[in-house]
Amino acid sequence: MPLQIVRNDITKMAVDTIVNAANPSLLGGGGVDGAIHRAAGPRLLQACKTLGGCHPGDAKITRGYNLPCRYVIHTVGPRWKGGRYGERQTLACCYRTCLALAKQHQCQSIAFPLISTGVYGYPREQALQVAIQVIREFLLEQDMMVYLVVFDRDSYQISEALFSDISQYIDDRYVQEKSDVLSRRVSLAPTPKCGDDGYFHDIAHLWLEPDEPTLEQALAQMEESFSQMLLRKIDEKGMTDAQCYKKANIDRKLFSKIRGNAGYKPSKPTVLAFAIALELSLEETKDMLQKAGFAFSHSSKFDIIIEYFIQKGNYDIFEINQALFAFEESLLGS
Ligand code: APR
């Protein structure tokens, strides 16, 4: 999954390079700047002293010294002054310049903090949108593992309205589906008879034997594998392979494995990531899941959240991953 949102301390990230949200002097400070300097050791400050400072939106690179990463890219984000002084452009420039510098240094992985969202006061939700938009654009053209490191959960919230709408959707289905299934199975079941041994035997199948597919369904399933359906859908949608797996936030290597092996068994998040990238309907998504040996389950909040977005016709995988992250669920993608 080329873009991941993770909750961690950026000084612990074992990637090729981390990004420091610095100030123009590059001589250290508080927040993530202070944490990085403390973890890297005094040689980092020595190196920064030779850089001659940094303008907002620009970026400069040093070694990582005692940090578990090879490099540190120091950038200076905009101070938030209400949004009418080019803050968004400067912030976008920070992410773009850091990614370019990382690529220039053959980095295959990079970790960003949420630049400017601490001392510099940039509203977190807006800053996150800028970060994701710039990183997405970059990943359409380049292969790199990009981490957005969120230090504490409250520094990362999806909008209240969206959060409560999804919560309501989960509460309804999560409870309703379970009782529905149970009541439907019990209502269809023959009246339980007590056996000679005093036990009820003929209701066991309600829980032990899920509905067996019909012979036709079983044969249909065998006709087309998951990867065959995936490739067929890519063609039907008029997409290229790269457009599909990048939109699914899946890396090229995994897609090649799937493409090269008709019997490949992907994970459920991977199947759903492709369903979202292909903008499949709920029925088509269930069909694709079935071909990979999975089914939607309303005893899984993850599944219900995906279903919520498909029902709303919102196929933006990064918005979906933000919602999954906010509900502390795993993210879509490999
Ligand atoms: N790992 C990851 N993220 C962190 C860490 C950490 N160890 N520590 C802080 N953060 C997060 C904060 O929660 C915030 O979301 O980094 C984000 C950026 O906050 P700041 O570090 O305050 O950076 P910024 O808002 O860009 O302000 C820069 O602050 O530290 C000084 O010298 C720096 O003057 C500069 C200013």
mmCIF file of C-alpha atoms and ligand atoms in Angstrom:
data_model
loop_
_atom_site.group_PDB
_atom_site.id
_atom_site.type_symbol
_atom_site.label_atom_id
_atom_site.label_comp_id
_atom_site.label_asym_id
_atom_site.label_seq_id
_atom_site.Cartn_x
_atom_site.Cartn_y
_atom_site.Cartn_z
ATOM 1 C CA MET A 1 0.000 0.000 0.000
ATOM 2 C CA PRO A 2 2.065 3.017 -1.238
ATOM 3 C CA LEU A 3 0.400 5.519 1.111
ATOM 4 C CA GLN A 4 -0.205 4.539 4.711
ATOM 5 C CA ILE A 5 -1.454 6.584 7.609
ATOM 6 C CA VAL A 6 0.198 5.266 10.751
ATOM 7 C CA ARG A 7 0.197 6.242 14.373
ATOM 8 C CA ASN A 8 3.781 6.350 15.578
ATOM 9 C CA ASP A 9 6.670 8.472 16.781
ATOM 10 C CA ILE A 10 8.433 9.501 13.565
ATOM 11 C CA THR A 11 11.852 9.091 15.228
ATOM 12 C CA LYS A 12 11.116 5.358 15.401
ATOM 13 C CA MET A 13 10.332 4.952 11.697
ATOM 14 C CA ALA A 14 12.859 2.671 9.976
ATOM 15 C CA VAL A 15 12.480 4.191 6.510
ATOM 16 C CA ASP A 16 14.945 5.652 4.010
ATOM 17 C CA THR A 17 14.102 9.177 5.105
ATOM 18 C CA ILE A 18 11.930 11.015 7.575
ATOM 19 C CA VAL A 19 10.788 14.608 7.216
ATOM 20 C CA ASN A 20 11.337 17.198 9.920
ATOM 21 C CA ALA A 21 8.894 20.090 10.373
ATOM 22 C CA ALA A 22 11.591 22.662 11.126
ATOM 23 C CA ASN A 23 11.844 26.447 11.322
ATOM 24 C CA PRO A 24 13.804 28.679 8.915
ATOM 25 C CA SER A 25 16.956 28.613 11.074
ATOM 26 C CA LEU A 26 17.158 24.780 10.907
ATOM 27 C CA LEU A 27 18.781 24.990 14.343
ATOM 28 C CA GLY A 28 16.205 22.884 16.178
ATOM 29 C CA GLY A 29 13.119 23.741 18.177
ATOM 30 C CA GLY A 30 10.199 22.035 19.893
ATOM 31 C CA GLY A 31 7.627 19.557 18.607
ATOM 32 C CA VAL A 32 8.775 17.047 16.045
ATOM 33 C CA ASP A 33 11.874 19.182 15.341
ATOM 34 C CA GLY A 34 13.022 18.797 18.916
ATOM 35 C CA ALA A 35 12.216 15.085 18.995
ATOM 36 C CA ILE A 36 14.222 14.426 15.827
ATOM 37 C CA HIS A 37 17.246 16.370 17.038
ATOM 38 C CA ARG A 38 17.184 14.590 20.396
ATOM 39 C CA ALA A 39 16.985 11.169 18.774
ATOM 40 C CA ALA A 40 19.550 11.911 16.039
ATOM 41 C CA GLY A 41 22.149 13.305 18.421
ATOM 42 C CA PRO A 42 24.363 16.412 18.256
ATOM 43 C CA ARG A 43 25.847 15.621 14.849
ATOM 44 C CA LEU A 44 22.486 16.518 13.258
ATOM 45 C CA LEU A 45 22.702 20.082 14.592
ATOM 46 C CA GLN A 46 26.293 20.296 13.389
ATOM 47 C CA ALA A 47 25.160 19.290 9.898
ATOM 48 C CA CYS A 48 22.219 21.716 9.956
ATOM 49 C CA LYS A 49 24.503 24.602 10.834
ATOM 50 C CA THR A 50 26.178 24.183 7.438
ATOM 51 C CA LEU A 51 22.905 24.439 5.468
ATOM 52 C CA GLY A 52 22.379 28.189 5.779
ATOM 53 C CA GLY A 53 18.735 27.968 6.871
ATOM 54 C CA CYS A 54 15.633 27.120 4.793
ATOM 55 C CA HIS A 55 12.755 29.154 3.328
ATOM 56 C CA PRO A 56 9.129 28.093 3.923
ATOM 57 C CA GLY A 57 8.140 25.561 1.253
ATOM 58 C CA ASP A 58 11.723 24.574 0.608
ATOM 59 C CA ALA A 59 13.588 21.496 1.906
ATOM 60 C CA LYS A 60 17.154 20.452 2.676
ATOM 61 C CA ILE A 61 18.627 17.033 3.466
ATOM 62 C CA THR A 62 21.071 15.661 6.021
ATOM 63 C CA ARG A 63 22.063 12.208 7.210
ATOM 64 C CA GLY A 64 19.995 10.553 9.954
ATOM 65 C CA TYR A 65 22.899 9.860 12.363
ATOM 66 C CA ASN A 66 21.500 7.996 15.426
ATOM 67 C CA LEU A 67 18.028 7.728 13.902
ATOM 68 C CA PRO A 68 16.917 4.422 12.267
ATOM 69 C CA CYS A 69 16.600 6.227 8.910
ATOM 70 C CA ARG A 70 19.298 7.102 6.379
ATOM 71 C CA TYR A 71 18.310 10.714 5.868
ATOM 72 C CA VAL A 72 16.344 13.557 7.424
ATOM 73 C CA ILE A 73 14.723 16.025 5.060
ATOM 74 C CA HIS A 74 14.151 19.329 6.821
ATOM 75 C CA THR A 75 11.323 21.467 5.544
ATOM 76 C CA VAL A 76 9.660 24.620 6.824
ATOM 77 C CA GLY A 77 5.889 24.731 6.710
ATOM 78 C CA PRO A 78 3.722 27.853 6.639
ATOM 79 C CA ARG A 79 2.520 29.528 9.807
ATOM 80 C CA TRP A 80 -1.307 29.539 9.688
ATOM 81 C CA LYS A 81 -2.636 33.120 9.388
ATOM 82 C CA GLY A 82 -6.215 32.372 8.419
ATOM 83 C CA GLY A 83 -5.691 30.828 5.003
ATOM 84 C CA ARG A 84 -5.504 33.919 2.815
ATOM 85 C CA TYR A 85 -1.741 34.302 2.715
ATOM 86 C CA GLY A 86 -0.794 31.377 0.459
ATOM 87 C CA GLU A 87 -0.509 28.907 3.337
ATOM 88 C CA ARG A 88 -2.038 26.069 1.299
ATOM 89 C CA GLN A 89 0.388 26.607 -1.594
ATOM 90 C CA THR A 90 3.375 26.729 0.737
ATOM 91 C CA LEU A 91 2.295 23.553 2.536
ATOM 92 C CA ALA A 92 1.755 21.720 -0.770
ATOM 93 C CA CYS A 93 5.192 22.907 -1.837
ATOM 94 C CA CYS A 94 6.728 21.393 1.322
ATOM 95 C CA TYR A 95 5.372 17.928 0.502
ATOM 96 C CA ARG A 96 6.235 18.209 -3.189
ATOM 97 C CA THR A 97 9.805 19.396 -2.539
ATOM 98 C CA CYS A 98 10.433 16.704 0.084
ATOM 99 C CA LEU A 99 9.187 13.956 -2.246
ATOM 100 C CA ALA A 100 11.356 15.255 -5.077
ATOM 101 C CA LEU A 101 14.410 15.401 -2.803
ATOM 102 C CA ALA A 102 13.737 11.869 -1.540
ATOM 103 C CA LYS A 103 13.473 10.593 -5.116
ATOM 104 C CA GLN A 104 16.673 12.440 -6.031
ATOM 105 C CA HIS A 105 18.397 10.483 -3.239
ATOM 106 C CA GLN A 106 16.934 7.137 -4.435
ATOM 107 C CA CYS A 107 14.786 6.805 -1.317
ATOM 108 C CA GLN A 108 12.193 4.030 -1.553
ATOM 109 C CA SER A 109 10.352 5.015 1.601
ATOM 110 C CA ILE A 110 9.608 8.292 3.351
ATOM 111 C CA ALA A 111 7.736 9.268 6.519
ATOM 112 C CA PHE A 112 6.075 12.671 6.985
ATOM 113 C CA PRO A 113 4.702 14.256 10.147
ATOM 114 C CA LEU A 114 1.625 16.462 9.666
ATOM 115 C CA ILE A 115 3.651 19.538 8.794
ATOM 116 C CA SER A 116 2.545 22.878 10.316
ATOM 117 C CA THR A 117 -0.258 21.340 12.399
ATOM 118 C CA GLY A 118 1.450 21.932 15.742
ATOM 119 C CA VAL A 119 3.167 25.176 16.698
ATOM 120 C CA TYR A 120 2.366 26.667 13.277
ATOM 121 C CA GLY A 121 -1.344 26.156 13.864
ATOM 122 C CA TYR A 122 -2.484 24.856 10.463
ATOM 123 C CA PRO A 123 -5.978 23.269 10.883
ATOM 124 C CA ARG A 124 -5.304 19.531 10.927
ATOM 125 C CA GLU A 125 -8.098 18.330 8.653
ATOM 126 C CA GLN A 126 -7.159 20.863 5.951
ATOM 127 C CA ALA A 127 -3.461 20.081 6.316
ATOM 128 C CA LEU A 128 -4.203 16.384 5.944
ATOM 129 C CA GLN A 129 -6.175 17.012 2.756
ATOM 130 C CA VAL A 130 -3.261 18.954 1.272
ATOM 131 C CA ALA A 131 -0.794 16.221 2.225
ATOM 132 C CA ILE A 132 -2.897 13.409 0.761
ATOM 133 C CA GLN A 133 -3.599 15.317 -2.459
ATOM 134 C CA VAL A 134 0.086 16.058 -3.147
ATOM 135 C CA ILE A 135 1.209 12.535 -2.189
ATOM 136 C CA ARG A 136 -1.475 10.961 -4.390
ATOM 137 C CA GLU A 137 -0.379 13.028 -7.381
ATOM 138 C CA PHE A 138 3.222 11.980 -6.783
ATOM 139 C CA LEU A 139 2.316 8.273 -6.450
ATOM 140 C CA LEU A 140 0.467 8.304 -9.777
ATOM 141 C CA GLU A 141 3.861 8.787 -11.442
ATOM 142 C CA GLN A 142 6.366 7.349 -8.953
ATOM 143 C CA ASP A 143 6.818 4.211 -6.823
ATOM 144 C CA MET A 144 7.634 5.004 -3.218
ATOM 145 C CA MET A 145 6.308 3.873 0.171
ATOM 146 C CA VAL A 146 4.902 7.017 1.825
ATOM 147 C CA TYR A 147 3.905 7.117 5.483
ATOM 148 C CA LEU A 148 1.899 9.917 7.046
ATOM 149 C CA VAL A 149 2.819 9.620 10.711
ATOM 150 C CA VAL A 150 0.160 10.744 13.149
ATOM 151 C CA PHE A 151 1.601 11.246 16.578
ATOM 152 C CA ASP A 152 -1.580 11.231 18.636
ATOM 153 C CA ARG A 153 -5.074 10.179 17.635
ATOM 154 C CA ASP A 154 -6.658 13.537 18.381
ATOM 155 C CA SER A 155 -4.279 15.177 15.916
ATOM 156 C CA TYR A 156 -6.177 13.342 13.279
ATOM 157 C CA GLN A 157 -9.913 13.496 12.988
ATOM 158 C CA ILE A 158 -12.280 13.077 10.070
ATOM 159 C CA SER A 159 -15.137 15.561 10.109
ATOM 160 C CA GLU A 160 -17.561 15.157 12.990
ATOM 161 C CA ALA A 161 -20.473 14.869 10.547
ATOM 162 C CA LEU A 162 -18.857 12.016 8.627
ATOM 163 C CA PHE A 163 -17.757 10.281 11.824
ATOM 164 C CA SER A 164 -21.248 10.331 13.337
ATOM 165 C CA ASP A 165 -22.911 9.345 10.030
ATOM 166 C CA ILE A 166 -20.690 6.268 9.759
ATOM 167 C CA SER A 167 -21.160 5.471 13.453
ATOM 168 C CA GLN A 168 -24.924 5.502 12.959
ATOM 169 C CA TYR A 169 -24.618 3.288 9.872
ATOM 170 C CA ILE A 170 -22.510 0.801 11.831
ATOM 171 C CA ASP A 171 -24.832 0.793 14.853
ATOM 172 C CA ASP A 172 -27.890 0.075 12.711
ATOM 173 C CA ARG A 173 -26.462 -2.736 10.627
ATOM 174 C CA TYR A 174 -24.123 -4.154 13.179
ATOM 175 C CA VAL A 175 -26.933 -4.878 15.670
ATOM 176 C CA GLN A 176 -29.786 -5.352 13.151
ATOM 177 C CA GLU A 177 -27.887 -7.735 10.869
ATOM 178 C CA LYS A 178 -26.997 -10.117 13.692
ATOM 179 C CA SER A 179 -30.545 -10.328 15.063
ATOM 180 C CA ASP A 180 -31.919 -10.449 11.496
ATOM 181 C CA VAL A 181 -29.836 -13.452 10.576
ATOM 182 C CA LEU A 182 -30.642 -15.206 13.788
ATOM 183 C CA SER A 183 -34.390 -14.432 13.670
ATOM 184 C CA ARG A 184 -34.570 -15.340 9.936
ATOM 185 C CA ARG A 185 -32.894 -18.670 10.516
ATOM 186 C CA VAL A 186 -34.960 -19.472 13.574
ATOM 187 C CA SER A 187 -38.248 -18.411 11.895
ATOM 188 C CA LEU A 188 -37.542 -20.647 8.854
ATOM 189 C CA ALA A 189 -36.446 -23.553 10.930
ATOM 190 C CA PRO A 190 -38.833 -26.449 11.616
ATOM 191 C CA THR A 191 -40.138 -26.435 15.154
ATOM 192 C CA PRO A 192 -37.312 -27.934 17.164
ATOM 193 C CA LYS A 193 -38.068 -31.439 18.454
ATOM 194 C CA CYS A 194 -36.487 -32.777 21.568
ATOM 195 C CA GLY A 195 -34.686 -36.100 20.865
ATOM 196 C CA ASP A 196 -34.856 -39.249 23.000
ATOM 197 C CA ASP A 197 -31.581 -38.151 24.502
ATOM 198 C CA GLY A 198 -33.194 -34.911 25.676
ATOM 199 C CA TYR A 199 -31.235 -32.714 23.223
ATOM 200 C CA PHE A 200 -32.529 -30.464 20.386
ATOM 201 C CA HIS A 201 -30.767 -31.730 17.257
ATOM 202 C CA ASP A 202 -32.519 -30.237 14.256
ATOM 203 C CA ILE A 203 -31.612 -26.576 14.985
ATOM 204 C CA ALA A 204 -27.871 -27.148 15.003
ATOM 205 C CA HIS A 205 -27.652 -26.526 11.239
ATOM 206 C CA LEU A 206 -28.838 -22.904 11.840
ATOM 207 C CA TRP A 207 -25.385 -22.082 13.106
ATOM 208 C CA LEU A 208 -23.191 -24.873 11.829
ATOM 209 C CA GLU A 209 -23.991 -25.079 8.087
ATOM 210 C CA PRO A 210 -24.187 -21.673 6.351
ATOM 211 C CA ASP A 211 -26.347 -21.668 3.236
ATOM 212 C CA GLU A 212 -24.581 -23.895 0.717
ATOM 213 C CA PRO A 213 -24.287 -22.320 -2.751
ATOM 214 C CA THR A 214 -26.465 -23.954 -5.396
ATOM 215 C CA LEU A 215 -24.744 -26.203 -7.947
ATOM 216 C CA GLU A 216 -25.008 -23.403 -10.551
ATOM 217 C CA GLN A 217 -23.415 -20.897 -8.179
ATOM 218 C CA ALA A 218 -20.626 -23.347 -7.329
ATOM 219 C CA LEU A 219 -19.931 -23.949 -11.023
ATOM 220 C CA ALA A 220 -20.047 -20.190 -11.772
ATOM 221 C CA GLN A 221 -17.552 -19.565 -9.021
ATOM 222 C CA MET A 222 -15.223 -22.169 -10.496
ATOM 223 C CA GLU A 223 -15.529 -20.607 -13.971
ATOM 224 C CA GLU A 224 -13.725 -17.395 -13.064
ATOM 225 C CA SER A 225 -11.070 -16.787 -10.433
ATOM 226 C CA PHE A 226 -10.572 -13.525 -8.549
ATOM 227 C CA SER A 227 -7.681 -12.418 -10.719
ATOM 228 C CA GLN A 228 -9.582 -13.298 -13.906
ATOM 229 C CA MET A 229 -12.534 -11.225 -12.729
ATOM 230 C CA LEU A 230 -10.184 -8.376 -11.754
ATOM 231 C CA LEU A 231 -8.529 -8.275 -15.186
ATOM 232 C CA ARG A 232 -11.916 -8.538 -16.913
ATOM 233 C CA LYS A 233 -13.263 -5.630 -14.875
ATOM 234 C CA ILE A 234 -10.176 -3.503 -15.618
ATOM 235 C CA ASP A 235 -10.814 -4.037 -19.337
ATOM 236 C CA GLU A 236 -14.550 -3.396 -19.006
ATOM 237 C CA LYS A 237 -13.830 -0.110 -17.211
ATOM 238 C CA GLY A 238 -11.366 0.914 -19.910
ATOM 239 C CA MET A 239 -8.585 1.303 -17.334
ATOM 240 C CA THR A 240 -4.923 0.368 -17.628
ATOM 241 C CA ASP A 241 -3.465 -2.016 -15.048
ATOM 242 C CA ALA A 242 -1.363 0.820 -13.580
ATOM 243 C CA GLN A 243 -4.348 3.169 -13.292
ATOM 244 C CA CYS A 244 -6.222 0.457 -11.404
ATOM 245 C CA TYR A 245 -3.589 -0.629 -8.921
ATOM 246 C CA LYS A 246 -2.461 2.949 -8.234
ATOM 247 C CA LYS A 247 -6.051 4.001 -7.641
ATOM 248 C CA ALA A 248 -6.371 0.978 -5.338
ATOM 249 C CA ASN A 249 -3.272 2.132 -3.453
ATOM 250 C CA ILE A 250 -1.704 -1.279 -4.201
ATOM 251 C CA ASP A 251 1.964 -1.570 -5.109
ATOM 252 C CA ARG A 252 3.067 -2.773 -8.511
ATOM 253 C CA LYS A 253 4.778 -5.917 -7.198
ATOM 254 C CA LEU A 254 1.590 -7.250 -5.609
ATOM 255 C CA PHE A 255 -0.419 -6.530 -8.737
ATOM 256 C CA SER A 256 2.117 -8.427 -10.844
ATOM 257 C CA LYS A 257 1.735 -11.450 -8.539
ATOM 258 C CA ILE A 258 -2.044 -11.351 -8.915
ATOM 259 C CA ARG A 259 -1.853 -10.850 -12.661
ATOM 260 C CA GLY A 260 0.596 -13.700 -13.099
ATOM 261 C CA ASN A 261 -1.311 -16.293 -11.055
ATOM 262 C CA ALA A 262 -4.945 -17.092 -11.899
ATOM 263 C CA GLY A 263 -5.319 -18.892 -8.585
ATOM 264 C CA TYR A 264 -3.795 -16.091 -6.478
ATOM 265 C CA LYS A 265 -5.569 -15.661 -3.124
ATOM 266 C CA PRO A 266 -5.420 -11.974 -2.037
ATOM 267 C CA SER A 267 -6.274 -10.609 1.389
ATOM 268 C CA LYS A 268 -9.763 -9.195 1.960
ATOM 269 C CA PRO A 269 -8.520 -5.543 2.191
ATOM 270 C CA THR A 270 -6.774 -6.045 -1.137
ATOM 271 C CA VAL A 271 -9.942 -7.358 -2.802
ATOM 272 C CA LEU A 272 -11.934 -4.434 -1.441
ATOM 273 C CA ALA A 273 -9.254 -1.943 -2.510
ATOM 274 C CA PHE A 274 -9.635 -3.157 -6.111
ATOM 275 C CA ALA A 275 -13.437 -3.121 -5.838
ATOM 276 C CA ILE A 276 -13.201 0.524 -4.762
ATOM 277 C CA ALA A 277 -10.705 1.378 -7.507
ATOM 278 C CA LEU A 278 -13.039 -0.200 -10.094
ATOM 279 C CA GLU A 279 -16.020 1.545 -8.479
ATOM 280 C CA LEU A 280 -17.967 -1.706 -8.335
ATOM 281 C CA SER A 281 -21.539 -1.805 -7.056
ATOM 282 C CA LEU A 282 -22.260 -3.572 -3.785
ATOM 283 C CA GLU A 283 -23.414 -6.699 -5.652
ATOM 284 C CA GLU A 284 -20.315 -6.759 -7.871
ATOM 285 C CA THR A 285 -18.148 -6.242 -4.782
ATOM 286 C CA LYS A 286 -19.790 -9.204 -3.058
ATOM 287 C CA ASP A 287 -19.175 -11.255 -6.213
ATOM 288 C CA MET A 288 -15.492 -10.286 -6.301
ATOM 289 C CA LEU A 289 -15.146 -11.083 -2.592
ATOM 290 C CA GLN A 290 -16.738 -14.478 -3.154
ATOM 291 C CA LYS A 291 -14.243 -15.297 -5.907
ATOM 292 C CA ALA A 292 -11.449 -14.695 -3.422
ATOM 293 C CA GLY A 293 -13.177 -16.801 -0.782
ATOM 294 C CA PHE A 294 -14.561 -13.935 1.302
ATOM 295 C CA ALA A 295 -17.970 -12.457 2.076
ATOM 296 C CA PHE A 296 -19.160 -9.165 3.491
ATOM 297 C CA SER A 297 -19.793 -9.592 7.169
ATOM 298 C CA HIS A 298 -21.872 -7.282 9.301
ATOM 299 C CA SER A 299 -20.051 -8.488 12.332
ATOM 300 C CA SER A 300 -17.044 -6.536 10.978
ATOM 301 C CA LYS A 301 -16.981 -2.745 11.321
ATOM 302 C CA PHE A 302 -14.374 -2.694 8.564
ATOM 303 C CA ASP A 303 -16.838 -4.291 6.128
ATOM 304 C CA ILE A 304 -19.696 -2.040 7.209
ATOM 305 C CA ILE A 305 -17.590 1.080 6.675
ATOM 306 C CA ILE A 306 -16.653 -0.081 3.161
ATOM 307 C CA GLU A 307 -20.310 -0.829 2.457
ATOM 308 C CA TYR A 308 -21.196 2.676 3.719
ATOM 309 C CA PHE A 309 -18.905 4.321 1.177
ATOM 310 C CA ILE A 310 -20.040 2.085 -1.691
ATOM 311 C CA GLN A 311 -23.682 2.824 -0.887
ATOM 312 C CA LYS A 312 -22.829 6.558 -0.887
ATOM 313 C CA GLY A 313 -21.034 6.162 -4.222
ATOM 314 C CA ASN A 314 -17.851 7.559 -2.646
ATOM 315 C CA TYR A 315 -14.929 5.564 -4.062
ATOM 316 C CA ASP A 316 -12.118 7.821 -2.832
ATOM 317 C CA ILE A 317 -9.811 5.254 -1.251
ATOM 318 C CA PHE A 318 -7.905 7.870 0.729
ATOM 319 C CA GLU A 319 -11.097 9.257 2.259
ATOM 320 C CA ILE A 320 -12.139 5.689 3.055
ATOM 321 C CA ASN A 321 -8.751 4.976 4.654
ATOM 322 C CA GLN A 322 -9.025 8.151 6.710
ATOM 323 C CA ALA A 323 -12.396 6.921 7.985
ATOM 324 C CA LEU A 324 -11.033 3.425 8.667
ATOM 325 C CA PHE A 325 -8.109 4.985 10.524
ATOM 326 C CA ALA A 326 -10.459 7.166 12.585
ATOM 327 C CA PHE A 327 -12.389 4.003 13.579
ATOM 328 C CA GLU A 328 -9.105 2.251 14.386
ATOM 329 C CA GLU A 329 -9.644 -0.322 11.646
ATOM 330 C CA SER A 330 -6.988 -1.645 9.269
ATOM 331 C CA LEU A 331 -6.646 0.253 6.015
ATOM 332 C CA LEU A 332 -7.528 -0.719 2.465
ATOM 333 C CA GLY A 333 -4.766 -1.950 0.236
ATOM 334 C CA SER A 334 -2.104 -4.628 0.432
HETATM 335 N N1 APR B 1 6.421 12.007 15.701
HETATM 336 C C1 APR B 1 5.473 12.341 14.794
HETATM 337 N N2 APR B 1 4.776 13.493 14.818
HETATM 338 C C2 APR B 1 5.045 14.340 15.827
HETATM 339 C C3 APR B 1 6.037 14.079 16.822
HETATM 340 C C4 APR B 1 6.723 12.841 16.718
HETATM 341 N N3 APR B 1 7.671 12.497 17.598
HETATM 342 N N4 APR B 1 6.058 15.133 17.680
HETATM 343 C C5 APR B 1 5.127 16.009 17.251
HETATM 344 N N5 APR B 1 4.517 15.522 16.146
HETATM 345 C C6 APR B 1 3.455 16.147 15.357
HETATM 346 C C7 APR B 1 2.579 17.116 16.064
HETATM 347 O O1 APR B 1 1.554 16.435 16.797
HETATM 348 C C8 APR B 1 2.010 17.890 14.888
HETATM 349 O O2 APR B 1 0.859 17.220 14.397
HETATM 350 O O3 APR B 1 4.056 16.876 14.307
HETATM 351 C C9 APR B 1 3.113 17.816 13.825
HETATM 352 C C10 APR B 1 3.816 19.134 13.568
HETATM 353 O O4 APR B 1 3.915 19.860 14.778
HETATM 354 P P1 APR B 1 5.237 20.724 15.159
HETATM 355 O O5 APR B 1 6.323 19.820 15.487
HETATM 356 O O6 APR B 1 4.811 21.727 16.170
HETATM 357 O O7 APR B 1 5.650 21.474 13.795
HETATM 358 P P2 APR B 1 4.969 22.720 13.079
HETATM 359 O O8 APR B 1 3.534 22.875 13.435
HETATM 360 O O9 APR B 1 5.316 22.550 11.644
HETATM 361 O O10 APR B 1 5.737 23.971 13.690
HETATM 362 C C11 APR B 1 7.101 24.101 13.393
HETATM 363 O O11 APR B 1 7.663 24.128 15.699
HETATM 364 O O12 APR B 1 9.029 22.619 16.700
HETATM 365 C C12 APR B 1 8.987 23.874 16.173
HETATM 366 O O13 APR B 1 11.204 24.261 15.351
HETATM 367 C C13 APR B 1 9.858 23.992 14.957
HETATM 368 O O14 APR B 1 9.595 26.357 14.876
HETATM 369 C C14 APR B 1 9.213 25.150 14.275
HETATM 370 C C15 APR B 1 7.737 24.898 14.519
#
